[in-house]
mmCIF file of C-alpha atoms in Angstrom:
data_model
loop_
_atom_site.group_PDB
_atom_site.id
_atom_site.type_symbol
_atom_site.label_atom_id
_atom_site.label_comp_id
_atom_site.label_asym_id
_atom_site.label_seq_id
_atom_site.Cartn_x
_atom_site.Cartn_y
_atom_site.Cartn_z
ATOM 1 C CA UNK L 1 0.000 0.000 0.000
ATOM 2 C CA UNK L 2 0.936 3.626 -0.047
ATOM 3 C CA UNK L 3 3.475 4.779 2.499
ATOM 4 C CA UNK L 4 5.128 8.043 3.474
ATOM 5 C CA UNK L 5 8.352 7.912 5.489
ATOM 6 C CA UNK L 6 10.186 10.649 7.344
ATOM 7 C CA UNK L 7 12.632 10.793 10.211
ATOM 8 C CA UNK L 8 11.103 11.425 13.622
ATOM 9 C CA UNK L 9 13.437 14.087 14.979
ATOM 10 C CA UNK L 10 15.678 16.937 13.794
ATOM 11 C CA UNK L 11 17.703 19.327 15.903
ATOM 12 C CA UNK L 12 18.932 22.633 14.394
ATOM 13 C CA UNK L 13 20.607 25.767 15.759
ATOM 14 C CA UNK L 14 18.687 29.010 15.617
ATOM 15 C CA UNK L 15 19.645 30.908 12.448
ATOM 16 C CA UNK L 16 20.742 27.786 10.554
ATOM 17 C CA UNK L 17 18.739 26.136 7.775
ATOM 18 C CA UNK L 18 16.552 23.134 8.558
ATOM 19 C CA UNK L 19 16.034 20.418 5.980
ATOM 20 C CA UNK L 20 13.278 17.890 6.591
ATOM 21 C CA UNK L 21 13.189 14.927 4.230
ATOM 22 C CA UNK L 22 10.387 12.613 3.168
ATOM 23 C CA UNK L 23 10.034 9.639 0.846
ATOM 24 C CA UNK L 24 6.825 8.208 -0.544
ATOM 25 C CA UNK L 25 5.926 5.085 -2.454
ATOM 26 C CA UNK L 26 2.868 5.954 -4.533
ATOM 27 C CA UNK L 27 4.002 6.870 -8.029
ATOM 28 C CA UNK L 28 0.551 8.277 -8.837
ATOM 29 C CA UNK L 29 0.860 10.932 -6.126
ATOM 30 C CA UNK L 30 -0.360 14.176 -7.606
ATOM 31 C CA UNK L 31 -0.116 16.580 -4.699
ATOM 32 C CA UNK L 32 2.504 16.612 -1.991
ATOM 33 C CA UNK L 33 2.082 18.645 1.157
ATOM 34 C CA UNK L 34 3.902 19.875 4.201
ATOM 35 C CA UNK L 35 1.790 20.434 7.297
ATOM 36 C CA UNK L 36 2.924 22.041 10.539
ATOM 37 C CA UNK L 37 1.612 21.141 13.980
ATOM 38 C CA UNK L 38 2.465 23.452 16.847
ATOM 39 C CA UNK L 39 2.185 22.179 20.433
ATOM 40 C CA UNK L 40 -1.406 21.610 21.526
ATOM 41 C CA UNK L 41 -2.859 22.447 18.122
ATOM 42 C CA UNK L 42 -4.156 20.706 15.029
ATOM 43 C CA UNK L 43 -2.292 20.574 11.733
ATOM 44 C CA UNK L 44 -2.037 23.538 9.399
ATOM 45 C CA UNK L 45 -1.046 23.452 5.768
ATOM 46 C CA UNK L 46 2.374 25.047 5.331
ATOM 47 C CA UNK L 47 2.931 24.566 1.624
ATOM 48 C CA UNK L 48 2.283 22.121 -1.185
ATOM 49 C CA UNK L 49 3.748 21.175 -4.529
ATOM 50 C CA UNK L 50 2.176 19.702 -7.612
ATOM 51 C CA UNK L 51 3.867 16.596 -8.986
ATOM 52 C CA UNK L 52 4.927 18.251 -12.254
ATOM 53 C CA UNK L 53 7.012 20.822 -10.372
ATOM 54 C CA UNK L 54 10.588 20.390 -9.131
ATOM 55 C CA UNK L 55 10.759 23.271 -6.736
ATOM 56 C CA UNK L 56 8.584 25.782 -4.989
ATOM 57 C CA UNK L 57 9.756 28.717 -2.920
ATOM 58 C CA UNK L 58 7.692 30.730 -0.488
ATOM 59 C CA UNK L 59 9.607 33.238 1.638
ATOM 60 C CA UNK L 60 11.792 31.169 3.996
ATOM 61 C CA UNK L 61 10.395 27.855 2.743
ATOM 62 C CA UNK L 62 11.750 25.883 -0.190
ATOM 63 C CA UNK L 63 10.183 22.605 -1.292
ATOM 64 C CA UNK L 64 12.173 20.291 -3.546
ATOM 65 C CA UNK L 65 10.616 17.317 -5.320
ATOM 66 C CA UNK L 66 12.561 14.504 -6.958
ATOM 67 C CA UNK L 67 9.796 12.522 -8.592
ATOM 68 C CA UNK L 68 12.134 9.844 -9.941
ATOM 69 C CA UNK L 69 13.362 9.010 -6.432
ATOM 70 C CA UNK L 70 9.997 9.856 -4.815
ATOM 71 C CA UNK L 71 11.773 12.213 -2.453
ATOM 72 C CA UNK L 72 10.369 15.445 -1.049
ATOM 73 C CA UNK L 73 12.193 17.918 1.152
ATOM 74 C CA UNK L 74 11.324 21.082 3.059
ATOM 75 C CA UNK L 75 14.032 23.624 3.701
ATOM 76 C CA UNK L 76 13.444 26.365 6.269
ATOM 77 C CA UNK L 77 15.978 29.163 5.965
ATOM 78 C CA UNK L 78 17.092 31.150 9.039
ATOM 79 C CA UNK L 79 15.326 28.803 11.463
ATOM 80 C CA UNK L 80 13.677 30.597 14.363
ATOM 81 C CA UNK L 81 12.285 29.440 17.703
ATOM 82 C CA UNK L 82 8.763 29.813 16.324
ATOM 83 C CA UNK L 83 9.559 27.089 13.793
ATOM 84 C CA UNK L 84 9.705 24.523 16.585
ATOM 85 C CA UNK L 85 6.897 22.089 15.712
ATOM 86 C CA UNK L 86 6.121 18.724 14.169
ATOM 87 C CA UNK L 87 6.216 18.741 10.373
ATOM 88 C CA UNK L 88 4.152 16.212 8.459
ATOM 89 C CA UNK L 89 4.761 15.215 4.888
ATOM 90 C CA UNK L 90 1.619 14.074 3.036
ATOM 91 C CA UNK L 91 0.607 12.953 -0.415
ATOM 92 C CA UNK L 92 -2.635 12.617 -2.359
ATOM 93 C CA UNK L 93 -3.554 10.997 -5.655
ATOM 94 C CA UNK L 94 -5.585 12.702 -8.361
ATOM 95 C CA UNK L 95 -8.912 10.940 -7.810
ATOM 96 C CA UNK L 96 -11.753 12.579 -5.902
ATOM 97 C CA UNK L 97 -11.889 9.875 -3.265
ATOM 98 C CA UNK L 98 -8.159 9.561 -2.760
ATOM 99 C CA UNK L 99 -7.161 9.854 0.843
ATOM 100 C CA UNK L 100 -4.389 12.093 2.023
ATOM 101 C CA UNK L 101 -1.607 9.830 3.321
ATOM 102 C CA UNK L 102 0.487 11.328 6.107
ATOM 103 C CA UNK L 103 3.966 10.509 7.310
ATOM 104 C CA UNK L 104 4.647 10.049 11.034
ATOM 105 C CA UNK L 105 5.920 13.603 11.427
ATOM 106 C CA UNK L 106 9.363 15.095 12.102
ATOM 107 C CA UNK L 107 9.772 16.960 15.354
ATOM 108 C CA UNK L 108 11.974 20.018 14.757
ATOM 109 C CA UNK L 109 13.866 21.135 17.844
ATOM 110 C CA UNK L 110 15.610 24.519 17.818
ATOM 111 C CA UNK L 111 18.831 24.927 19.779
ATOM 112 C CA UNK L 112 19.683 28.410 21.095
ATOM 113 C CA UNK O 1 -12.470 32.199 8.194
ATOM 114 C CA UNK O 2 -12.474 28.446 7.716
ATOM 115 C CA UNK O 3 -13.262 26.445 10.795
ATOM 116 C CA UNK O 4 -13.300 22.865 11.977
ATOM 117 C CA UNK O 5 -14.512 22.627 15.543
ATOM 118 C CA UNK O 6 -14.216 19.631 17.819
ATOM 119 C CA UNK O 7 -16.597 19.592 20.737
ATOM 120 C CA UNK O 8 -14.030 18.977 23.481
ATOM 121 C CA UNK O 9 -10.314 19.663 23.965
ATOM 122 C CA UNK O 10 -9.955 17.147 26.805
ATOM 123 C CA UNK O 11 -12.067 14.166 27.819
ATOM 124 C CA UNK O 12 -11.675 11.558 30.539
ATOM 125 C CA UNK O 13 -13.859 8.464 30.282
ATOM 126 C CA UNK O 14 -14.081 5.131 32.044
ATOM 127 C CA UNK O 15 -13.391 1.765 30.443
ATOM 128 C CA UNK O 16 -16.541 0.390 28.869
ATOM 129 C CA UNK O 17 -18.263 3.746 28.425
ATOM 130 C CA UNK O 18 -19.738 4.757 25.094
ATOM 131 C CA UNK O 19 -17.928 7.894 23.918
ATOM 132 C CA UNK O 20 -18.990 10.423 21.275
ATOM 133 C CA UNK O 21 -16.504 12.802 19.682
ATOM 134 C CA UNK O 22 -18.168 15.489 17.623
ATOM 135 C CA UNK O 23 -16.750 17.511 14.759
ATOM 136 C CA UNK O 24 -18.412 20.357 12.875
ATOM 137 C CA UNK O 25 -17.124 22.257 9.831
ATOM 138 C CA UNK O 26 -18.575 25.435 8.365
ATOM 139 C CA UNK O 27 -16.991 25.272 4.902
ATOM 140 C CA UNK O 28 -19.548 23.077 3.111
ATOM 141 C CA UNK O 29 -16.832 20.462 2.572
ATOM 142 C CA UNK O 30 -17.800 17.061 1.206
ATOM 143 C CA UNK O 31 -14.950 15.091 2.797
ATOM 144 C CA UNK O 32 -14.472 14.631 6.519
ATOM 145 C CA UNK O 33 -11.904 12.522 8.351
ATOM 146 C CA UNK O 34 -11.111 11.177 11.795
ATOM 147 C CA UNK O 35 -7.480 10.469 12.719
ATOM 148 C CA UNK O 36 -5.783 9.465 15.895
ATOM 149 C CA UNK O 37 -2.314 10.693 16.700
ATOM 150 C CA UNK O 38 0.069 8.747 18.936
ATOM 151 C CA UNK O 39 3.756 9.422 19.664
ATOM 152 C CA UNK O 40 5.999 7.724 17.123
ATOM 153 C CA UNK O 41 3.035 6.563 15.034
ATOM 154 C CA UNK O 42 2.012 9.851 13.441
ATOM 155 C CA UNK O 43 -1.518 10.253 12.101
ATOM 156 C CA UNK O 44 -3.540 7.142 11.471
ATOM 157 C CA UNK O 45 -6.833 7.324 9.619
ATOM 158 C CA UNK O 46 -9.773 5.754 11.465
ATOM 159 C CA UNK O 47 -12.696 6.550 9.167
ATOM 160 C CA UNK O 48 -13.552 9.030 6.474
ATOM 161 C CA UNK O 49 -16.716 10.193 4.780
ATOM 162 C CA UNK O 50 -17.054 11.714 1.316
ATOM 163 C CA UNK O 51 -20.757 12.511 1.510
ATOM 164 C CA UNK O 52 -23.710 12.531 3.872
ATOM 165 C CA UNK O 53 -24.453 9.023 5.141
ATOM 166 C CA UNK O 54 -21.385 7.689 3.299
ATOM 167 C CA UNK O 55 -18.448 6.304 5.242
ATOM 168 C CA UNK O 56 -15.366 4.256 4.565
ATOM 169 C CA UNK O 57 -12.989 2.490 6.883
ATOM 170 C CA UNK O 58 -9.525 3.869 7.222
ATOM 171 C CA UNK O 59 -6.461 2.032 8.454
ATOM 172 C CA UNK O 60 -7.563 1.367 12.055
ATOM 173 C CA UNK O 61 -11.385 1.230 12.261
ATOM 174 C CA UNK O 62 -11.616 -1.521 14.889
ATOM 175 C CA UNK O 63 -13.407 -0.383 18.038
ATOM 176 C CA UNK O 64 -14.808 2.724 16.340
ATOM 177 C CA UNK O 65 -17.845 3.699 14.335
ATOM 178 C CA UNK O 66 -18.912 6.964 12.721
ATOM 179 C CA UNK O 67 -22.034 8.855 11.824
ATOM 180 C CA UNK O 68 -22.597 11.518 9.166
ATOM 181 C CA UNK O 69 -26.248 12.507 9.140
ATOM 182 C CA UNK O 70 -25.601 16.091 8.074
ATOM 183 C CA UNK O 71 -22.919 17.452 5.771
ATOM 184 C CA UNK O 72 -21.345 19.671 8.404
ATOM 185 C CA UNK O 73 -21.115 17.119 11.210
ATOM 186 C CA UNK O 74 -19.035 13.965 11.525
ATOM 187 C CA UNK O 75 -19.171 11.994 14.755
ATOM 188 C CA UNK O 76 -16.720 9.382 15.986
ATOM 189 C CA UNK O 77 -18.144 6.787 18.371
ATOM 190 C CA UNK O 78 -16.231 4.507 20.690
ATOM 191 C CA UNK O 79 -18.776 1.802 21.408
ATOM 192 C CA UNK O 80 -17.001 0.554 24.549
ATOM 193 C CA UNK O 81 -13.958 2.617 25.409
ATOM 194 C CA UNK O 82 -10.745 0.809 26.267
ATOM 195 C CA UNK O 83 -7.458 2.086 27.671
ATOM 196 C CA UNK O 84 -5.676 1.511 24.346
ATOM 197 C CA UNK O 85 -7.965 4.150 22.841
ATOM 198 C CA UNK O 86 -6.334 6.824 24.968
ATOM 199 C CA UNK O 87 -5.014 9.188 22.317
ATOM 200 C CA UNK O 88 -5.270 12.534 20.580
ATOM 201 C CA UNK O 89 -8.127 12.524 18.060
ATOM 202 C CA UNK O 90 -8.046 14.916 15.121
ATOM 203 C CA UNK O 91 -10.927 15.719 12.806
ATOM 204 C CA UNK O 92 -10.324 17.197 9.343
ATOM 205 C CA UNK O 93 -12.365 18.257 6.336
ATOM 206 C CA UNK O 94 -11.619 18.999 2.706
ATOM 207 C CA UNK O 95 -13.369 19.738 -0.563
ATOM 208 C CA UNK O 96 -14.387 16.710 -2.602
ATOM 209 C CA UNK O 97 -12.572 17.533 -5.812
ATOM 210 C CA UNK O 98 -9.888 16.190 -8.083
ATOM 211 C CA UNK O 99 -8.099 19.501 -7.786
ATOM 212 C CA UNK O 100 -5.584 20.286 -5.089
ATOM 213 C CA UNK O 101 -7.446 20.383 -1.840
ATOM 214 C CA UNK O 102 -6.180 21.465 1.526
ATOM 215 C CA UNK O 103 -7.307 19.517 4.581
ATOM 216 C CA UNK O 104 -8.376 21.721 7.467
ATOM 217 C CA UNK O 105 -7.926 20.317 10.938
ATOM 218 C CA UNK O 106 -9.689 20.846 14.219
ATOM 219 C CA UNK O 107 -7.699 21.588 17.353
ATOM 220 C CA UNK O 108 -7.856 17.978 18.548
ATOM 221 C CA UNK O 109 -9.479 16.119 21.426
ATOM 222 C CA UNK O 110 -7.193 14.484 23.931
ATOM 223 C CA UNK O 111 -9.079 11.454 25.242
ATOM 224 C CA UNK O 112 -7.960 9.560 28.315
ATOM 225 C CA UNK O 113 -9.654 6.249 29.130
ATOM 226 C CA UNK O 114 -9.168 5.129 32.714
#
């Protein structure tokens, strides 16, 4: 079945760049997402990329997609304490009833 | 402003009780979802619904049922709560479309079964 894998924990110094990686198995994935979950809250969509794109940039966020390797990454430039959260990678196929498949989440810890 | 509201932030129930978790969305979304979130296991889909009175099992439906009598409301039912159902429960909704669709999440209900 479909699967989305990501590492569970990442520790980064404040001001450095954070890179969170994700791999997925479903070759028919059409949309790939990054969600952010702050402590005590639900998930919020951070950014997404369509499968025919290689890169998307949005202020401090850069998403890179390698469709051949089924690898997605999220780069956060100039990481700040407010970026401390759990980041979920997710994918969805193109059909109406396709479920969104989530990874287990990567907890980003910011060091002072 | 889009909103998915879960009826409780925190619940404590006894083993064997019947538990109802309610979720309401005000965006006229077709799709609604119930997930549970456990440390190290991420989000696991329990049930989802793509229309009123329609439901489909997710990855871990055992011990749960759902009800969708109205488009805006999706209820998760624990028929006889057990301690292994202690978890954070997240409701989400999204448009039913082939186009890119963002899932909107509620704030979560932390359920403790004692």
